[in-house]
CSV table of C-alpha atoms in Angstrom, one decimal:
chain,number,residue,atom,x,y,z
A,42,MET,CA,136.7,121.8,54.5
A,43,ILE,CA,136.1,118.3,55.9
A,44,LYS,CA,134.3,119.8,58.9
A,45,ILE,CA,131.9,121.7,56.6
A,46,THR,CA,131.3,118.6,54.4
A,47,THR,CA,130.6,116.4,57.4
A,48,PHE,CA,128.4,119.1,58.9
A,49,MET,CA,126.4,119.4,55.6
A,50,GLN,CA,125.9,115.6,55.3
A,51,GLU,CA,124.8,115.3,58.9
A,52,VAL,CA,122.2,118.1,58.4
A,53,ILE,CA,120.9,116.4,55.3
A,54,ASP,CA,120.5,113.2,57.3
A,55,ILE,CA,118.6,115.1,60.0
A,56,VAL,CA,116.3,116.5,57.3
A,57,LYS,CA,115.7,113.1,55.6
A,58,ASN,CA,114.9,111.5,59.0
A,59,TYR,CA,112.7,114.3,60.1
A,60,TYR,CA,110.5,114.3,57.0
A,61,ASN,CA,111.0,110.6,56.3
A,62,ILE,CA,111.6,111.4,52.6
A,63,VAL,CA,114.1,110.9,49.9
A,64,LEU,CA,115.3,114.3,48.8
A,65,ASN,CA,115.3,115.1,45.1
A,66,GLU,CA,119.0,116.0,44.7
A,67,ASP,CA,118.5,117.1,41.1
A,68,SER,CA,116.0,119.8,42.0
A,69,LEU,CA,116.7,123.5,42.0
A,70,ASP,CA,115.5,123.8,45.6
A,71,PHE,CA,117.9,121.2,46.8
A,72,GLY,CA,120.7,123.0,45.0
A,73,ARG,CA,119.7,126.2,46.8
A,74,PHE,CA,119.6,124.3,50.1
A,75,ILE,CA,123.1,123.0,49.6
A,76,THR,CA,124.4,126.5,48.7
A,77,HIS,CA,122.6,127.8,51.8
A,78,LEU,CA,124.2,125.1,54.0
A,79,LYS,CA,127.6,125.8,52.6
A,80,TYR,CA,127.5,129.5,53.5
A,81,PHE,CA,125.6,128.8,56.7
A,82,SER,CA,128.3,126.4,57.9
A,83,GLN,CA,131.0,128.9,57.0
A,84,ARG,CA,129.3,131.6,59.0
A,85,LEU,CA,128.7,129.2,61.9
A,86,PHE,CA,132.3,127.9,62.1
A,87,SER,CA,133.8,131.4,61.8
A,88,ASN,CA,131.4,132.9,64.4
A,89,LYS,CA,129.9,135.3,61.9
A,90,SER,CA,126.2,134.7,62.3
A,91,THR,CA,123.5,136.9,60.8
A,92,LYS,CA,122.0,139.6,63.0
A,93,ASP,CA,118.4,139.4,64.3
A,94,THR,CA,116.6,142.3,62.7
A,95,ASP,CA,113.1,141.3,61.5
A,96,PHE,CA,111.4,139.7,64.5
A,97,GLN,CA,107.9,140.0,63.0
A,98,LEU,CA,109.0,138.1,59.8
A,99,GLN,CA,110.7,135.5,62.0
A,100,ARG,CA,107.5,135.0,64.0
A,101,MET,CA,105.4,134.8,60.9
A,102,ILE,CA,107.7,132.1,59.3
A,103,ARG,CA,107.8,130.2,62.6
A,104,GLU,CA,104.0,130.2,62.9
A,105,ASN,CA,103.1,129.6,59.3
A,106,TYR,CA,105.7,126.8,58.7
A,107,SER,CA,105.7,125.2,62.1
A,108,LYS,CA,106.5,121.7,60.7
A,109,ASP,CA,109.5,123.0,58.9
A,110,TYR,CA,110.5,125.2,61.8
A,111,GLY,CA,110.5,122.0,63.9
A,112,CYS,CA,113.1,120.5,61.6
A,113,ALA,CA,115.1,123.7,61.9
A,114,GLU,CA,114.9,123.2,65.7
A,115,LYS,CA,116.2,119.7,65.4
A,116,ILE,CA,119.2,121.1,63.4
A,117,LYS,CA,119.7,123.8,66.0
A,118,GLU,CA,119.7,121.2,68.8
A,119,TYR,CA,122.3,119.1,66.8
A,120,ILE,CA,124.5,122.2,66.4
A,121,LYS,CA,124.3,123.1,70.1
A,122,GLU,CA,125.1,119.5,71.2
A,123,LYS,CA,127.9,118.8,68.7
A,124,TYR,CA,129.5,122.2,68.4
A,125,ASN,CA,128.2,124.2,71.3
A,126,LEU,CA,127.1,126.9,69.0
A,127,ASN,CA,123.8,128.8,69.0
A,128,LEU,CA,121.7,129.9,66.0
A,129,THR,CA,120.1,133.3,65.7
A,130,GLY,CA,116.4,133.7,64.9
A,131,GLU,CA,117.4,135.0,61.5
A,132,GLU,CA,119.4,131.9,60.7
A,133,MET,CA,116.4,129.8,61.9
A,134,MET,CA,114.1,131.7,59.6
A,135,PHE,CA,116.3,131.3,56.5
A,136,LEU,CA,116.8,127.6,57.3
A,137,THR,CA,113.0,127.1,57.7
A,138,ILE,CA,112.4,128.7,54.3
A,139,HIS,CA,114.8,126.3,52.6
A,140,LEU,CA,113.4,123.3,54.5
A,141,LYS,CA,109.9,124.2,53.4
A,142,ARG,CA,111.1,124.3,49.7
A,143,ILE,CA,112.9,121.0,49.8
A,144,SER,CA,110.3,119.1,51.8
A,145,THR,CA,107.6,119.8,49.2
A,146,ASN,CA,109.5,118.6,46.1
């Protein structure tokens, strides 16, 4: 549990630094992001990542939300460096969607 809490806080720090913003922790979108991070980290640390299935949707999200995808890439690099784990395109897509929502609040 400590590992997941630490991971979540470090990801939140990456997000704050990337966007150079103060996150609205009372917003519904932030709550959804936290829930996503919780389940995301559980999948990550138990090696149960989502399967890549919708490559066209992944490409569309990457192209239409390139700034937010860039933040997801920073998180992906952090995960690779610190935990030696890789993210699927599907995980990157979901992460990007949540980042888009919290970065515009």
